Amino acid sequence: MHIQSFAYSQTEKIDVSVQGGKLEDVFQTINDKSKYKMFFSKSTLPNSTINIVGKKISVKDLLSQSLAGSNLTWEVLDNDIIAIKEKKENQQHIAGQVVNENGTPLAGVSVIIKDWQKAEYRNMQTSTATDVNGQWGLRIPNDDVIITFSFIGYQKVDITAKQLIANSTPIKLKPEEGSLEEVVVIGYGTTTRRLNTGSVASITA
């Protein structure tokens, strides 16, 4: 029965007109125009817009187009039910350390997967921060993702997970130009924030 249903899903074709719609609209079209009934959880569906218009589109192609770029896949079950489910990612764990230009560990550095808003990163941790020793760790879906390291007063660094895995050297953040040389006023003249250790007040326009 399972094999027959799967084979039939590849050949059954329907007319589709979903413009500016959601995945639910696609699934409803399949419910209305084919022998299949869609089984899914609304909470797992991305909020992306779907535009698919065509005649005689196979259910298989329709699902493939609709779910492209998401973390969802589908499976034909018995009784002509198509179940939508999340992909099982083979996540790997990467870790490292962040230091400043002098090699001193930096705590509180933001470590985040770039473009974390993408549907493929839904329901997974996409960010963390370094601890007091500058150490961090994060699970990633693949080694092609780009990791962004950012900290106030320092230049942001983007690096691929593949590079991080290949090189265990700590990430070194450099100060933003002028960020550590801010001119401040003191009671007996002017100095820079980098050189001064007493009470100061910043110059404002």
XYZ file of N, CA and C in Angstrom:
615
model
N 0.835 -1.213 0.000
C 0.000 0.000 0.000
C 0.863 1.254 0.000
N 1.890 1.257 0.831
C 2.784 2.409 0.913
C 3.477 2.642 -0.429
N 3.947 1.566 -1.048
C 4.651 1.685 -2.321
C 3.701 2.166 -3.413
N 2.493 1.650 -3.429
C 1.516 2.065 -4.431
C 1.191 3.545 -4.293
N 1.007 3.998 -3.071
C 0.677 5.403 -2.836
C 1.808 6.299 -3.288
N 3.046 5.889 -2.984
C 4.191 6.707 -3.358
C 4.300 6.813 -4.877
N 4.094 5.687 -5.542
C 4.180 5.696 -7.000
C 3.090 6.569 -7.601
N 1.903 6.497 -7.023
C 0.785 7.276 -7.545
C 1.017 8.763 -7.345
N 1.670 9.115 -6.263
C 1.918 10.531 -5.985
C 2.822 11.142 -7.026
N 3.639 10.300 -7.682
C 4.540 10.819 -8.694
C 3.817 11.082 -10.014
N 2.678 10.439 -10.220
C 1.995 10.555 -11.509
C 0.727 11.405 -11.454
N 0.075 11.442 -10.306
C -1.154 12.233 -10.211
C -0.825 13.713 -10.363
N -1.559 14.389 -11.242
C -1.287 15.796 -11.508
C -2.533 16.637 -11.279
N -2.309 17.844 -10.781
C -3.421 18.738 -10.471
C -3.105 20.147 -10.961
N -4.144 20.951 -11.121
C -3.973 22.364 -11.455
C -3.810 23.150 -10.161
N -2.865 24.083 -10.175
C -2.548 24.836 -8.958
C -2.554 26.332 -9.241
N -3.138 27.104 -8.329
C -3.108 28.562 -8.426
C -3.023 29.137 -7.015
N -1.785 29.295 -6.550
C -1.536 29.880 -5.230
C -0.639 31.092 -5.437
N -1.190 32.283 -5.228
C -0.442 33.520 -5.424
C -0.458 34.334 -4.136
N 0.726 34.622 -3.628
C 0.827 35.359 -2.377
C 0.244 34.581 -1.210
N 0.284 33.266 -1.313
C -0.296 32.423 -0.268
C 0.733 31.841 0.674
N 0.285 30.903 1.476
C 1.139 30.230 2.450
C 1.149 28.729 2.150
N 2.002 28.020 2.871
C 2.069 26.575 2.688
C 0.717 25.913 2.936
N -0.020 26.449 3.897
C -1.346 25.894 4.187
C -2.244 25.917 2.952
N -2.104 26.966 2.135
C -2.911 27.065 0.919
C -2.541 25.968 -0.079
N -1.253 25.673 -0.154
C -0.801 24.593 -1.034
C -1.356 23.262 -0.550
N -1.251 23.047 0.756
C -1.741 21.785 1.316
C -3.252 21.634 1.123
N -3.973 22.751 1.235
C -5.419 22.704 1.041
C -5.762 22.371 -0.414
N -4.944 22.898 -1.335
C -5.140 22.585 -2.750
C -4.976 21.088 -3.003
N -3.960 20.508 -2.362
C -3.738 19.062 -2.499
C -4.911 18.290 -1.905
N -5.399 18.758 -0.755
C -6.567 18.112 -0.134
C -7.780 18.130 -1.065
N -7.990 19.281 -1.706
C -9.196 19.476 -2.518
C -9.128 18.792 -3.883
N -7.920 18.722 -4.461
C -7.824 18.297 -5.856
C -7.142 16.948 -6.083
N -6.727 16.307 -5.012
C -6.096 14.998 -5.180
C -6.700 14.003 -4.203
N -6.248 12.774 -4.279
C -6.732 11.734 -3.370
C -6.075 11.822 -1.993
N -5.065 12.695 -1.888
C -4.288 12.745 -0.651
C -4.842 13.732 0.366
N -4.558 13.444 1.625
C -4.898 14.328 2.728
C -3.612 14.694 3.460
N -3.434 15.983 3.669
C -2.200 16.475 4.267
C -2.281 16.440 5.791
N -1.199 15.995 6.398
C -1.105 15.955 7.859
C 0.106 16.782 8.261
N -0.111 17.842 9.055
C 0.993 18.730 9.427
C 0.652 19.498 10.694
N 1.669 20.100 11.276
C 1.490 20.955 12.447
C 1.738 22.402 12.033
N 0.774 23.277 12.279
C 0.907 24.676 11.874
C 2.127 25.342 12.496
N 2.495 24.920 13.695
C 3.609 25.559 14.403
C 4.952 25.333 13.713
N 5.040 24.323 12.857
C 6.309 24.035 12.180
C 6.426 24.724 10.821
N 5.345 25.337 10.354
C 5.357 25.927 9.016
C 6.010 27.300 9.014
N 6.934 27.556 8.075
C 7.539 28.884 7.963
C 6.514 29.889 7.460
N 6.767 31.159 7.720
C 5.826 32.205 7.328
C 6.172 32.776 5.950
N 6.706 31.949 5.088
C 7.124 32.408 3.766
C 5.930 32.488 2.815
N 6.085 33.321 1.781
C 5.026 33.504 0.783
C 5.227 32.535 -0.381
N 4.150 31.915 -0.805
C 4.210 30.929 -1.885
C 3.510 31.465 -3.133
N 4.180 31.333 -4.275
C 3.582 31.701 -5.563
C 3.811 30.554 -6.543
N 2.800 29.749 -6.733
C 2.879 28.623 -7.672
C 1.592 28.574 -8.492
N 1.733 28.736 -9.793
C 0.582 28.682 -10.693
C 0.937 27.764 -11.861
N 0.087 26.796 -12.127
C 0.366 25.905 -13.250
C -0.693 24.833 -13.403
N -0.666 24.187 -14.538
C -1.612 23.104 -14.817
C -0.873 21.774 -14.886
N -1.557 20.740 -14.423
C -1.019 19.386 -14.463
C 0.355 19.296 -13.792
N 0.424 19.781 -12.563
C 1.641 19.666 -11.752
C 1.498 18.439 -10.855
N 2.494 17.586 -10.846
C 2.412 16.392 -10.007
C 2.475 16.794 -8.536
N 1.858 15.993 -7.700
C 1.870 16.271 -6.264
C 3.302 16.301 -5.749
N 4.120 15.410 -6.265
C 5.521 15.362 -5.847
C 6.232 16.672 -6.175
N 6.088 17.151 -7.416
C 6.747 18.396 -7.816
C 6.200 19.586 -7.034
N 4.907 19.575 -6.784
C 4.289 20.662 -6.039
C 4.860 20.741 -4.625
N 4.990 19.602 -3.983
C 5.548 19.580 -2.632
C 7.021 19.972 -2.641
N 7.760 19.494 -3.623
C 9.187 19.815 -3.712
C 9.401 21.312 -3.887
N 8.593 21.933 -4.747
C 8.708 23.377 -4.968
C 8.298 24.162 -3.726
N 7.239 23.739 -3.095
C 6.699 24.468 -1.947
C 7.618 24.409 -0.733
N 8.287 23.277 -0.548
C 9.117 23.083 0.643
C 10.581 23.421 0.415
N 10.936 23.818 -0.803
C 12.329 24.147 -1.111
C 12.828 25.277 -0.211
N 14.015 25.090 0.352
C 14.611 26.117 1.205
C 14.136 26.094 2.637
N 13.217 25.206 2.961
C 12.721 25.106 4.339
C 13.381 23.924 5.038
N 13.072 23.753 6.308
C 13.599 22.613 7.057
C 12.568 21.485 7.127
N 11.650 21.490 6.160
C 10.576 20.497 6.147
C 10.735 19.507 4.996
N 10.250 18.314 5.207
C 10.199 17.299 4.166
C 8.845 16.604 4.246
N 8.604 15.620 3.399
C 7.299 14.966 3.394
C 7.447 13.465 3.198
N 6.421 12.749 3.616
C 6.424 11.293 3.513
C 4.999 10.804 3.286
N 4.841 9.894 2.335
C 3.528 9.314 2.061
C 3.301 8.131 2.993
N 2.216 8.189 3.755
C 1.874 7.121 4.684
C 0.739 6.280 4.114
N 0.312 5.292 4.870
C -0.831 4.485 4.448
C -2.105 5.337 4.449
N -3.126 4.849 3.797
C -4.426 5.529 3.731
C -4.346 6.882 3.033
N -3.394 7.001 2.092
C -3.282 8.217 1.267
C -3.062 9.481 2.095
N -2.271 9.383 3.131
C -1.939 10.537 3.969
C -0.503 10.964 3.680
N -0.308 12.257 3.465
C 1.039 12.805 3.292
C 1.387 13.585 4.555
N 2.424 13.149 5.238
C 2.844 13.792 6.483
C 3.985 14.767 6.213
N 3.827 15.982 6.721
C 4.875 16.993 6.638
C 5.652 16.952 7.951
N 6.963 16.843 7.858
C 7.764 16.754 9.078
C 9.084 17.500 8.907
N 9.708 17.777 10.029
C 10.980 18.488 9.998
C 12.107 17.537 9.614
N 13.066 18.078 8.878
C 14.218 17.271 8.495
C 15.080 16.982 9.721
N 15.663 15.827 9.737
C 16.598 15.479 10.802
C 17.993 15.885 10.355
N 18.465 16.967 10.944
C 19.780 17.474 10.559
C 20.884 16.741 11.326
N 21.974 16.457 10.626
C 23.149 15.888 11.283
C 24.023 17.039 11.764
N 23.591 17.647 12.851
C 24.299 18.807 13.363
C 25.636 18.400 13.975
N 26.607 19.264 13.817
C 27.903 19.038 14.438
C 28.218 20.188 15.373
N 29.038 19.909 16.360
C 29.373 20.911 17.368
C 30.744 21.494 17.068
N 30.818 22.823 17.055
C 32.104 23.486 16.901
C 32.318 24.387 18.104
N 33.571 24.641 18.424
C 33.898 25.459 19.591
C 35.203 26.197 19.337
N 35.457 27.207 20.138
C 36.690 27.964 19.982
C 36.830 29.021 21.053
N 37.716 29.968 20.790
C 37.984 31.042 21.739
C 38.128 32.355 20.986
N 37.755 33.446 21.650
C 37.898 34.784 21.078
C 38.798 35.609 21.990
N 39.792 36.280 21.398
C 40.730 37.106 22.166
C 40.845 38.483 21.518
N 41.462 39.421 22.239
C 41.704 40.740 21.662
C 43.071 40.755 20.985
N 43.493 41.920 20.537
C 44.752 42.027 19.794
C 45.967 41.623 20.621
N 45.833 41.650 21.952
C 46.937 41.279 22.835
C 46.864 39.823 23.289
N 45.850 39.101 22.793
C 45.713 37.705 23.172
C 44.925 37.480 24.445
N 44.324 38.548 24.980
C 43.526 38.425 26.203
C 42.118 37.941 25.858
N 41.619 36.913 26.540
C 40.269 36.407 26.258
C 39.214 37.497 26.415
N 38.229 37.493 25.517
C 37.130 38.453 25.568
C 35.848 37.736 25.980
N 35.233 38.211 27.040
C 33.967 37.639 27.509
C 32.790 38.436 26.954
N 31.692 37.761 26.664
C 30.487 38.443 26.200
C 30.445 38.734 24.718
N 31.363 38.160 23.951
C 31.346 38.353 22.499
C 30.150 37.601 21.902
N 29.400 38.260 21.043
C 28.252 37.625 20.386
C 28.740 36.704 19.271
N 28.279 35.452 19.307
C 28.627 34.461 18.284
C 27.310 33.993 17.667
N 27.100 34.290 16.392
C 25.794 34.027 15.789
C 25.933 33.500 14.365
N 25.043 32.600 13.980
C 25.012 32.116 12.602
C 24.453 33.228 11.720
N 25.212 33.620 10.707
C 24.770 34.685 9.816
C 23.513 34.247 9.067
N 22.634 35.190 8.818
C 21.349 34.901 8.155
C 20.524 33.913 8.960
N 20.559 34.056 10.291
C 19.861 33.130 11.182
C 18.352 33.145 10.981
N 17.833 34.167 10.290
C 16.382 34.241 10.087
C 15.872 33.225 9.067
N 16.764 32.589 8.323
C 16.330 31.646 7.290
C 15.531 30.496 7.890
N 14.574 30.017 7.107
C 13.699 28.940 7.580
C 14.474 27.683 7.939
N 15.591 27.441 7.260
C 16.360 26.219 7.517
C 16.976 26.200 8.911
N 17.081 27.378 9.557
C 17.655 27.437 10.896
C 16.592 27.462 11.985
N 15.344 27.330 11.565
C 14.261 27.371 12.538
C 14.358 26.182 13.494
N 13.984 26.416 14.741
C 13.984 25.384 15.781
C 15.378 24.850 16.102
N 16.394 25.673 15.928
C 17.734 25.298 16.356
C 18.423 26.526 16.931
N 19.355 26.302 17.843
C 20.071 27.415 18.454
C 20.973 28.048 17.409
N 20.867 29.363 17.261
C 21.656 30.048 16.236
C 22.647 31.045 16.810
N 22.692 31.183 18.132
C 23.623 32.149 18.707
C 24.048 31.735 20.104
N 25.169 32.314 20.524
C 25.671 32.105 21.876
C 26.589 33.278 22.192
N 27.300 33.222 23.310
C 28.240 34.275 23.690
C 29.431 33.630 24.388
N 30.568 34.280 24.303
C 31.766 33.736 24.942
C 31.673 33.859 26.460
N 32.314 32.915 27.166
C 32.315 32.957 28.632
C 33.485 33.805 29.126
N 33.766 33.762 30.405
C 34.818 34.604 30.987
C 36.196 34.272 30.429
N 36.341 33.102 29.866
C 37.623 32.702 29.281
C 37.651 32.873 27.760
N 36.610 33.536 27.239
C 36.534 33.748 25.801
C 36.123 32.517 25.023
N 35.702 31.464 25.726
C 35.336 30.209 25.080
C 33.873 30.237 24.617
N 33.595 29.534 23.540
C 32.232 29.450 23.016
C 32.025 28.096 22.337
N 30.775 27.717 22.159
C 30.440 26.478 21.462
C 29.065 26.609 20.831
N 28.870 25.958 19.672
C 27.608 26.089 18.946
C 27.417 24.878 18.034
N 26.168 24.421 17.928
C 25.859 23.343 16.992
C 25.436 23.945 15.656
N 25.944 23.392 14.573
C 25.663 23.925 13.244
C 25.112 22.816 12.345
N 24.263 23.168 11.363
C 23.686 22.162 10.467
C 24.679 21.630 9.447
N 25.660 22.462 9.072
C 26.696 22.043 8.117
C 27.870 23.001 8.224
N 28.998 22.632 7.614
C 30.199 23.458 7.767
C 30.294 24.592 6.753
N 29.222 24.815 5.987
C 29.207 25.936 5.045
C 28.618 27.209 5.651
N 28.037 27.097 6.830
C 27.432 28.280 7.448
C 28.517 29.285 7.815
N 28.111 30.541 7.855
C 29.032 31.619 8.231
C 28.729 32.036 9.665
N 29.773 32.115 10.485
C 29.639 32.518 11.879
C 30.122 33.957 12.021
N 29.330 34.793 12.678
C 29.683 36.197 12.900
C 30.061 36.416 14.359
N 31.213 37.042 14.577
C 31.684 37.394 15.914
C 31.638 38.915 16.041
N 30.938 39.421 17.043
C 30.828 40.874 17.204
C 30.890 41.260 18.675
N 31.493 42.428 18.916
C 31.657 42.934 20.282
C 31.792 44.445 20.207
N 31.154 45.147 21.121
C 31.171 46.609 21.119
C 32.606 47.129 21.165
N 32.926 48.022 20.238
C 34.253 48.617 20.198
C 35.248 47.853 19.347
N 34.797 46.706 18.786
C 35.697 45.883 17.979
C 35.102 45.625 16.596
N 35.986 45.367 15.643
C 35.542 45.076 14.285
C 34.880 43.701 14.226
N 33.786 43.619 13.505
C 33.069 42.353 13.347
C 33.863 41.410 12.450
N 33.786 40.125 12.752
C 34.486 39.112 11.956
C 33.485 38.072 11.464
N 33.491 37.803 10.155
C 32.687 36.738 9.553
C 33.630 35.646 9.070
N 33.335 34.403 9.430
C 34.194 33.295 9.022
C 33.344 32.037 8.871
N 33.668 31.209 7.893
C 32.887 29.992 7.687
C 33.222 28.953 8.748
N 32.246 28.114 9.025
C 32.474 27.043 9.999
C 33.586 26.119 9.520
N 33.677 25.940 8.219
C 34.715 25.074 7.652
C 36.102 25.598 8.012
N 36.289 26.921 7.945
C 37.572 27.515 8.303
C 37.853 27.357 9.796
N 36.811 27.509 10.604
C 36.976 27.368 12.048
C 37.393 25.951 12.416
N 36.797 24.977 11.734
C 37.112 23.578 12.014
C 38.542 23.248 11.593
N 38.976 23.825 10.467
C 40.313 23.536 9.943
C 41.420 24.233 10.720
N 41.080 25.344 11.380
C 42.089 26.125 12.098
C 41.629 26.364 13.528
N 42.356 25.808 14.489
C 41.964 25.925 15.896
C 42.480 27.194 16.564
N 43.128 28.072 15.788
C 43.644 29.322 16.351
C 42.494 30.198 16.842
N 42.626 30.827 18.026
C 41.553 31.700 18.536
C 41.223 32.823 17.554
N 39.969 33.213 17.529
C 39.547 34.361 16.728
C 40.047 35.625 17.408
N 40.757 36.467 16.668
C 41.309 37.695 17.241
C 40.505 38.892 16.726
N 39.886 39.623 17.643
C 39.127 40.815 17.271
C 40.009 42.050 17.400
N 39.920 42.919 16.401
C 40.693 44.157 16.414
C 39.780 45.334 16.756
N 40.298 46.320 17.489
C 39.473 47.483 17.850
C 39.006 48.231 16.603
N 37.796 48.776 16.673
C 37.332 49.642 15.593
C 38.189 50.895 15.597
N 38.439 51.430 14.428
C 39.293 52.606 14.317
C 38.736 53.765 15.132
N 39.544 54.250 16.069
C 39.143 55.380 16.896
C 38.329 55.018 18.108
N 37.854 53.774 18.209
C 36.976 53.411 19.323
C 37.695 53.424 20.654
N 39.004 53.121 20.627
C 39.766 53.112 21.872
C 40.651 54.343 21.996
N 40.451 55.310 21.109
C 41.245 56.534 21.136
C 40.348 57.753 21.297
N 39.162 57.557 21.862
C 38.210 58.651 22.016
C 38.801 59.758 22.885
N 38.755 60.975 22.392
C 39.298 62.104 23.143
C 38.359 62.465 24.282
N 38.908 62.620 25.468
C 38.121 62.969 26.638
C 38.763 64.153 27.336
N 37.976 64.831 28.156
C 38.482 65.991 28.871
C 38.663 65.640 30.340
N 39.780 66.093 30.896
C 40.044 65.893 32.313
C 40.337 67.242 32.939
N 40.477 67.275 34.224
C 40.619 68.550 34.904
C 41.892 69.294 34.582
N 42.878 68.616 34.031
C 44.159 69.266 33.803
C 44.601 69.181 32.342
N 43.680 68.973 31.431
C 44.031 68.939 30.023
C 43.197 67.924 29.273
N 43.734 67.401 28.169
C 43.040 66.368 27.394
C 43.930 65.143 27.269
N 43.298 64.016 27.048
C 44.036 62.766 26.860
C 43.154 61.846 26.040
N 43.533 60.610 25.898
C 42.690 59.623 25.232
C 42.190 58.649 26.264
N 41.037 58.028 25.952
C 40.459 57.080 26.902
C 41.402 55.896 27.102
N 42.169 55.519 26.077
C 43.076 54.391 26.190
C 44.160 54.665 27.236
N 44.677 55.917 27.290
C 45.794 56.229 28.170
C 45.359 56.660 29.553
N 44.154 57.123 29.700
C 43.712 57.686 30.964
C 43.113 56.630 31.886
N 43.370 56.751 33.177
C 42.819 55.808 34.155
C 41.991 56.515 35.213
N 41.919 57.848 35.167
C 41.157 58.586 36.165
C 39.733 58.832 35.722
N 38.999 59.637 36.499
C 37.623 59.977 36.147
C 37.631 60.933 34.965
N 36.786 60.677 33.976
C 36.771 61.486 32.770
C 35.339 61.779 32.354
N 35.207 62.727 31.430
C 33.906 63.022 30.829
C 34.119 63.158 29.338
N 33.312 62.518 28.536
C 33.469 62.569 27.085
C 33.080 63.935 26.551
N 33.772 64.361 25.485
C 33.451 65.617 24.821
C 32.232 65.405 23.940
N 31.268 66.281 24.039
C 30.088 66.205 23.173
C 29.930 67.515 22.444
N 29.307 67.437 21.279
C 29.129 68.647 20.467
C 28.088 69.554 21.092
